XYZ file of N, CA and C in Angstrom:
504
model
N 25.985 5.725 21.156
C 26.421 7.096 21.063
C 27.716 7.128 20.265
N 27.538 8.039 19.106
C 28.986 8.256 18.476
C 29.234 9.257 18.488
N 30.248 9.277 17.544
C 31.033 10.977 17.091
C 30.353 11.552 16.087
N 29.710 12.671 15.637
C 29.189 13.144 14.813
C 29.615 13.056 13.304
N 31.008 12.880 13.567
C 31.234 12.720 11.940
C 30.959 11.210 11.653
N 31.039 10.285 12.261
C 30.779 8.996 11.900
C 28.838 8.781 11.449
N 29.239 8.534 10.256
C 28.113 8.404 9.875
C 27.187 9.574 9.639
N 27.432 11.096 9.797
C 27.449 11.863 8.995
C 26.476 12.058 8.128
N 26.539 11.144 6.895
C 25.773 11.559 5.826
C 24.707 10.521 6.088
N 24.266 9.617 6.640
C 23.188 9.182 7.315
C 22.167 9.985 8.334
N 23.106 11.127 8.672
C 22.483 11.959 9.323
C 21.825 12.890 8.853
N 22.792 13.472 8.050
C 21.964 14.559 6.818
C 20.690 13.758 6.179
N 21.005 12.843 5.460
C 19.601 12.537 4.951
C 18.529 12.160 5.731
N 18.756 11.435 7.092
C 17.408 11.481 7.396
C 16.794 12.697 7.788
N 17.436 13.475 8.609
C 17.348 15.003 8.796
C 16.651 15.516 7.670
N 17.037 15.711 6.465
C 16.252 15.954 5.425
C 15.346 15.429 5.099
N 14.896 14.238 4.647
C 13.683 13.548 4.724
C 12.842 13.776 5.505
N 13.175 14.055 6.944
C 12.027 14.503 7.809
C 11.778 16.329 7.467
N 12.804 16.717 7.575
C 12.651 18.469 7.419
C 11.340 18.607 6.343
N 11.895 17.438 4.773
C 10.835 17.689 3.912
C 9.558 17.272 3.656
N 8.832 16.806 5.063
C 7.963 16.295 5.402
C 7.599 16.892 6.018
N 8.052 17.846 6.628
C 7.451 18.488 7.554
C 6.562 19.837 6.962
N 8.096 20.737 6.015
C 7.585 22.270 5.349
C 7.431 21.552 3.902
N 7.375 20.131 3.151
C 6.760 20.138 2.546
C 7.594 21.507 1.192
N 8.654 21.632 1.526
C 9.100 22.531 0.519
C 10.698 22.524 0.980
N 11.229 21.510 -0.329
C 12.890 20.912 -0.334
C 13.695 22.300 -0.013
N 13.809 23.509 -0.180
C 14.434 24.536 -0.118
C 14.085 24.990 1.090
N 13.240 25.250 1.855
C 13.273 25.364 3.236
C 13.875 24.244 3.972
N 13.523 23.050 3.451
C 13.757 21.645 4.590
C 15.106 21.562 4.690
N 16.099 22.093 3.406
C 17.443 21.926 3.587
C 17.688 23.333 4.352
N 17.148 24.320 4.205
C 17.505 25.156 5.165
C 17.794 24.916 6.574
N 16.922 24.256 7.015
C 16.355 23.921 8.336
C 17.521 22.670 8.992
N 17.897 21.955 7.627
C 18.825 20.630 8.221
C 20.665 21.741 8.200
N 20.078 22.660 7.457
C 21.736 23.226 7.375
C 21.976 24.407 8.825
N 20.536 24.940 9.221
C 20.728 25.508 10.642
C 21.414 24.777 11.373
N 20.258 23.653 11.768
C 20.391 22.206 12.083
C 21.695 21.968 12.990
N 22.465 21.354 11.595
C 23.837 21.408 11.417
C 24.699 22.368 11.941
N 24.386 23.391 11.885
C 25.248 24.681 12.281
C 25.199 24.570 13.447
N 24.157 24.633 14.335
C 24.266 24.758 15.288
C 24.776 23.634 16.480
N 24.503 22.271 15.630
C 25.309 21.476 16.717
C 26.467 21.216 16.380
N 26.881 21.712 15.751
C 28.806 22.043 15.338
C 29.186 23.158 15.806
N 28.059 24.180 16.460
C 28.491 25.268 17.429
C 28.606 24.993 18.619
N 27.458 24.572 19.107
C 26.586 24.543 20.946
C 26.855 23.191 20.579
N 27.646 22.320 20.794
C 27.798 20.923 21.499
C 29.243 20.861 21.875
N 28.913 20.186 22.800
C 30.160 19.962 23.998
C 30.821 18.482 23.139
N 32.173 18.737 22.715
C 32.275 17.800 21.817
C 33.292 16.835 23.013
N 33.774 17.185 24.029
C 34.127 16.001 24.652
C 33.225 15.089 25.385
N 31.344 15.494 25.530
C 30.464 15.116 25.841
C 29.812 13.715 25.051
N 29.494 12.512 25.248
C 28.653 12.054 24.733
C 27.464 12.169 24.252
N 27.085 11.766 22.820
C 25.477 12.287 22.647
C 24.904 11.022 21.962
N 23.710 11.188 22.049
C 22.871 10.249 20.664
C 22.943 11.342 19.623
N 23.801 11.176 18.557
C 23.358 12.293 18.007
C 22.483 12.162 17.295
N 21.438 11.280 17.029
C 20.899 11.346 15.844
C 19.238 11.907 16.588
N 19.093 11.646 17.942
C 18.485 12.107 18.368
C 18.248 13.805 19.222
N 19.650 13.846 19.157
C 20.190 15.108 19.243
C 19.861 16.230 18.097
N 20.239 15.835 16.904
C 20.052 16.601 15.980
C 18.394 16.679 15.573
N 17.438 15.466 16.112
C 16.627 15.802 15.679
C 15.608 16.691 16.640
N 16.441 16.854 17.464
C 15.524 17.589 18.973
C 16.459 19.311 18.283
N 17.119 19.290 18.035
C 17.756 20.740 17.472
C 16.859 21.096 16.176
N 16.375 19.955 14.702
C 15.820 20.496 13.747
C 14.123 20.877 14.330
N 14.133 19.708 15.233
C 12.552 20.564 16.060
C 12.603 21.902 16.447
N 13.314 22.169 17.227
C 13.469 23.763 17.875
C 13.751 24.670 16.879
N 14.595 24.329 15.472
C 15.134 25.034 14.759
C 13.619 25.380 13.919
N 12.852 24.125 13.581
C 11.381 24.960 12.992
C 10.573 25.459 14.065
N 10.750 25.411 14.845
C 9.902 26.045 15.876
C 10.209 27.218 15.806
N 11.121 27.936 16.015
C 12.105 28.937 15.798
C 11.280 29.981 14.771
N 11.646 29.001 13.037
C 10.974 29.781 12.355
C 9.552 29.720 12.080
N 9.188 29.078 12.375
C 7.429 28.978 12.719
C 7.060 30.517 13.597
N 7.882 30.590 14.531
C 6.743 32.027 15.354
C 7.978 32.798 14.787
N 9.046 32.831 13.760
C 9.593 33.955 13.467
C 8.245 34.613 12.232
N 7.776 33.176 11.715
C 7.140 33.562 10.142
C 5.726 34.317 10.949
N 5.006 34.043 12.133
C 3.696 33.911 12.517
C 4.322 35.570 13.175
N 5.123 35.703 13.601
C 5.558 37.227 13.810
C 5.464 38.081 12.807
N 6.128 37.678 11.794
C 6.112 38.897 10.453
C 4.950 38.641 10.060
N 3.880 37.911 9.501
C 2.786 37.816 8.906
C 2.180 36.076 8.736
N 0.863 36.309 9.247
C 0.210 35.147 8.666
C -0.108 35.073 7.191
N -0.266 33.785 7.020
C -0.688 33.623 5.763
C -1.693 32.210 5.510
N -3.050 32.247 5.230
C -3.854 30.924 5.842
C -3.457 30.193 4.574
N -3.341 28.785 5.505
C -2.997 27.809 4.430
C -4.098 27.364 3.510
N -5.387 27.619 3.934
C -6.437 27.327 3.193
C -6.832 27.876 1.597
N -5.693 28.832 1.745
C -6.319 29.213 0.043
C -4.938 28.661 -0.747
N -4.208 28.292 -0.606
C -2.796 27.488 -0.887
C -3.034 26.039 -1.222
N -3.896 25.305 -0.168
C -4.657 23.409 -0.473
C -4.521 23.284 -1.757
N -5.044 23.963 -2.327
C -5.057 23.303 -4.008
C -4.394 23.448 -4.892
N -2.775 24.164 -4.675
C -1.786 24.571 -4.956
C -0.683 22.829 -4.681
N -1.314 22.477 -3.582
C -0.209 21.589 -2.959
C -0.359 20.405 -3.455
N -1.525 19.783 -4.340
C -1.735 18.597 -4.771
C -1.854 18.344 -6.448
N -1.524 17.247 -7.026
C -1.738 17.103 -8.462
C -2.551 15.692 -8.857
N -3.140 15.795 -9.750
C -3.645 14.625 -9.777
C -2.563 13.313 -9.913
N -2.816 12.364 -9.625
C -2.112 10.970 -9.833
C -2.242 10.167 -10.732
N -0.836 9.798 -11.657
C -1.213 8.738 -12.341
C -1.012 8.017 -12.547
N -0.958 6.777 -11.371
C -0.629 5.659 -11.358
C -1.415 5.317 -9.882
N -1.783 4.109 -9.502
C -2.815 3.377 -7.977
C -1.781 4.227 -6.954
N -0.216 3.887 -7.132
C 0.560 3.659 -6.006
C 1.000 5.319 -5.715
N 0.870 6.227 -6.320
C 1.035 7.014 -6.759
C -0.326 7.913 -5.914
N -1.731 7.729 -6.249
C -2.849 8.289 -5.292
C -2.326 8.147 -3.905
N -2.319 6.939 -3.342
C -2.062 6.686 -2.194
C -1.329 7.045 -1.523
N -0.273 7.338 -2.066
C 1.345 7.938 -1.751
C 0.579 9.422 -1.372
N -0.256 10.027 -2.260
C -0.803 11.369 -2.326
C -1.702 11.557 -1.104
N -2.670 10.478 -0.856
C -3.469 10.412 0.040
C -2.998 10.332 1.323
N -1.827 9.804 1.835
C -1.099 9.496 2.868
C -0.712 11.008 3.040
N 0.189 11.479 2.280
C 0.641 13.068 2.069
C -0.515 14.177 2.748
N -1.472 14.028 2.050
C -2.855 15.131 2.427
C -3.195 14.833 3.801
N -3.643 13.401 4.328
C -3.845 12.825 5.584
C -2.837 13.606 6.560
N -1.433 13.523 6.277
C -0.703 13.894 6.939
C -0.685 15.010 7.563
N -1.241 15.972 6.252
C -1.155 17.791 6.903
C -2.557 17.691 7.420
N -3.605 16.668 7.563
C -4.532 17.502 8.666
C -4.598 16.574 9.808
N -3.293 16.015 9.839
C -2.918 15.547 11.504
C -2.681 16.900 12.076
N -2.944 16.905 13.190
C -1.970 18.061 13.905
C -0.712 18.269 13.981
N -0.139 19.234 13.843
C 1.592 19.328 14.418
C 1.954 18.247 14.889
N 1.371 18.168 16.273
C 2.018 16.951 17.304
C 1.864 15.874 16.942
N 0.882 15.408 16.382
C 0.469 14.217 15.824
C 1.166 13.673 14.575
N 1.498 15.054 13.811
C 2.388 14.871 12.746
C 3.461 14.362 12.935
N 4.632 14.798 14.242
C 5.812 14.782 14.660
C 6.028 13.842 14.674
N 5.601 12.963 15.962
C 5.663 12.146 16.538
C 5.706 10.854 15.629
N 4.368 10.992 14.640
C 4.029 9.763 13.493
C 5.242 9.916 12.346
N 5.951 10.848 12.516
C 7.350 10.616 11.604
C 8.643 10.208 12.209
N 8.430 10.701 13.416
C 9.849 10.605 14.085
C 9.574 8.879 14.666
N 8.400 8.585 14.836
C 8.760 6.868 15.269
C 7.955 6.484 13.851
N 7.448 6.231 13.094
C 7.118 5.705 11.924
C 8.237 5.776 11.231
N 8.434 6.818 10.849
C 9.305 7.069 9.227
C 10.906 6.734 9.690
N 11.015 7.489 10.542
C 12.475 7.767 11.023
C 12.937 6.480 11.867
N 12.215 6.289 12.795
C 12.548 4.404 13.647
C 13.010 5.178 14.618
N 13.240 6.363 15.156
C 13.361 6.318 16.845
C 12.246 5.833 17.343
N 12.887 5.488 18.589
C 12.193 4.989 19.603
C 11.491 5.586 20.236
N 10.440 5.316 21.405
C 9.686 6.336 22.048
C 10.538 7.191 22.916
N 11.689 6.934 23.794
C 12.276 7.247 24.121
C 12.956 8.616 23.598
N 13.508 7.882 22.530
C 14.363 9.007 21.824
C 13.398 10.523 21.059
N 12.325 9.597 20.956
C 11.337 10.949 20.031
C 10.803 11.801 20.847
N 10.922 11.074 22.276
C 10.217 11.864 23.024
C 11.306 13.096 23.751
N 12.727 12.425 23.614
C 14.133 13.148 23.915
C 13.632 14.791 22.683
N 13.658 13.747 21.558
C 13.664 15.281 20.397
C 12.611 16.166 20.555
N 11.263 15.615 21.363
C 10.433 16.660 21.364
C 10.300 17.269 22.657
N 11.162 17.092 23.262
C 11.521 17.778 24.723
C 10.030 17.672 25.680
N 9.153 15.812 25.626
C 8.374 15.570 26.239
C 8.114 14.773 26.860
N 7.468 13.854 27.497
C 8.214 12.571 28.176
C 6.798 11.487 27.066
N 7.500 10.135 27.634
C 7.536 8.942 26.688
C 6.009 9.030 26.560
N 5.621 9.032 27.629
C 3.998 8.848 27.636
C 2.812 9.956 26.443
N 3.642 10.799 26.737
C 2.683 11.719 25.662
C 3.080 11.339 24.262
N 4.238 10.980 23.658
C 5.227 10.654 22.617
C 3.769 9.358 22.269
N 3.752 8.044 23.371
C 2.389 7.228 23.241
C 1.451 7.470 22.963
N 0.955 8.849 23.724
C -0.531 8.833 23.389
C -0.317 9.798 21.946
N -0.030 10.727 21.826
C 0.540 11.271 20.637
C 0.104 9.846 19.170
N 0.820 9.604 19.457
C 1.226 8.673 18.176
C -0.096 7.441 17.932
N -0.457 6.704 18.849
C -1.945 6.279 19.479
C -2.753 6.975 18.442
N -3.138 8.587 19.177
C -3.675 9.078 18.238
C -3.802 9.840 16.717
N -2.375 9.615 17.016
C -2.413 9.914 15.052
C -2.806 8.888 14.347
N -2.128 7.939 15.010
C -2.839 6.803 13.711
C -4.308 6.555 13.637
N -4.514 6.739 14.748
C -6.219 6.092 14.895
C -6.617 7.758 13.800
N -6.225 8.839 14.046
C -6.769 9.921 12.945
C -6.023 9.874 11.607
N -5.124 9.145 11.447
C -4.824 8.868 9.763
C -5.593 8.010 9.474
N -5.686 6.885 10.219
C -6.653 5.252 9.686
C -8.685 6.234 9.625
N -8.605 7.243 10.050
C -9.940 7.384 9.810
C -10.039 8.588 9.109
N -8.639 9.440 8.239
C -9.020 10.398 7.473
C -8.732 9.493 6.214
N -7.440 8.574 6.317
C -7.696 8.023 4.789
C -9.003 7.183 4.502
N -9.504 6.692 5.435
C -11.403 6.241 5.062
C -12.215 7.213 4.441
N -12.098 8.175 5.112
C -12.886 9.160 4.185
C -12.418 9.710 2.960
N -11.249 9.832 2.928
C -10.403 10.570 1.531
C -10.482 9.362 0.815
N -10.940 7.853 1.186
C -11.010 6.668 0.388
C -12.586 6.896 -0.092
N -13.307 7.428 0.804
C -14.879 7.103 0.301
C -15.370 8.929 -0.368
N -14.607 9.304 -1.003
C -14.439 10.987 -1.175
C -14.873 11.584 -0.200
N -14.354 11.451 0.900
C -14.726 12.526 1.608
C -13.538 13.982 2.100
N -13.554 14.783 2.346
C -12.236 15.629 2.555
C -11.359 15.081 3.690
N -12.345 14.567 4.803
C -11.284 13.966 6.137
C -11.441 15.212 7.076
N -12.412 16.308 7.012
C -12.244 17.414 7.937
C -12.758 17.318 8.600
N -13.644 16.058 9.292
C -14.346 15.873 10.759
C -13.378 14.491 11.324
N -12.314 14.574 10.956
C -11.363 13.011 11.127
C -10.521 13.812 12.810
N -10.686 14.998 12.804
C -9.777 15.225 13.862
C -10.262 14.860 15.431
């Protein structure tokens, strides 16, 4: 547990990296890390100890949650006619794959999504991811369990052309 300013800009970026993994659109994701931010430089008890890094990432959760049923309040909008907006062809091996991992990703579920970034990408622990998603360790397990077993069987199909839409 540290002080928030220590280390700081380790914080911002992973914060960002995940934000832009998540909406998938750098101008929202920094939005979201600059709420983020705001708010645990408001609402934290600074003579309190924290993890902050798990702290902040249990705040950028709530903070898209937030705008998720603010956006699903003002208007839907289906992502299905948008899909082919979001991808380009590849040109280079490492480059598809990178793409394929990407696509796999958005037809994990939410939860499945979370979880497979916050202990994959990011390196918290079950513990801690399960701190940020305000759930306990065990679901954080099965969660993650099953994302992979549904990434390892949508990139099979997106490997053998298939779309991956019976992978869920």
């Amino acid at each position: 547990m540290t002080d928030l300013a220590d280390g700081l800009d380790d914080h911002i970026r992973s914060l960002t990296l995940y934000a832009r993994v998540l909406v998938a659109n750098p101008a929202d994701a920094d939005d979201l890390v600059q709420e983020s931010l705001r708010r645990a430089l408001t609402y934290s008890d600074r003579d309190r100890a924290y993890n902050w890094r798990a702290y902040l990432f249990r705040i950028l959760h709530n903070v898209r949650a937030d705008h998720l049923a603010k956006k699903a309040r003002d208007r839907e909008i289906p992502i299905d006619d948008y899909v082919g907006q979001l991808s380009y062809p590849a040109s280079q091996h490492g480059f598809i794959e990178f793409k394929d991992v990407a696509r796999a990703l958005v037809l994990l579920s939410s939860e499945q999504r979370e979880v497979l970034l916050l202990v994959g990408l990011e390196g918290l622990s079950y513990a801690e991811a399960a701190e940020t998603l305000g759930v306990p360790v065990g679901t954080v397990m099965s969660r993650l369990n099953r994302a992979r077993q549904s990434l390892k069987h949508i990139l099979s199909d997106l490997s053998d052309g298939q779309p991956g839409r019976n992978s869920r």
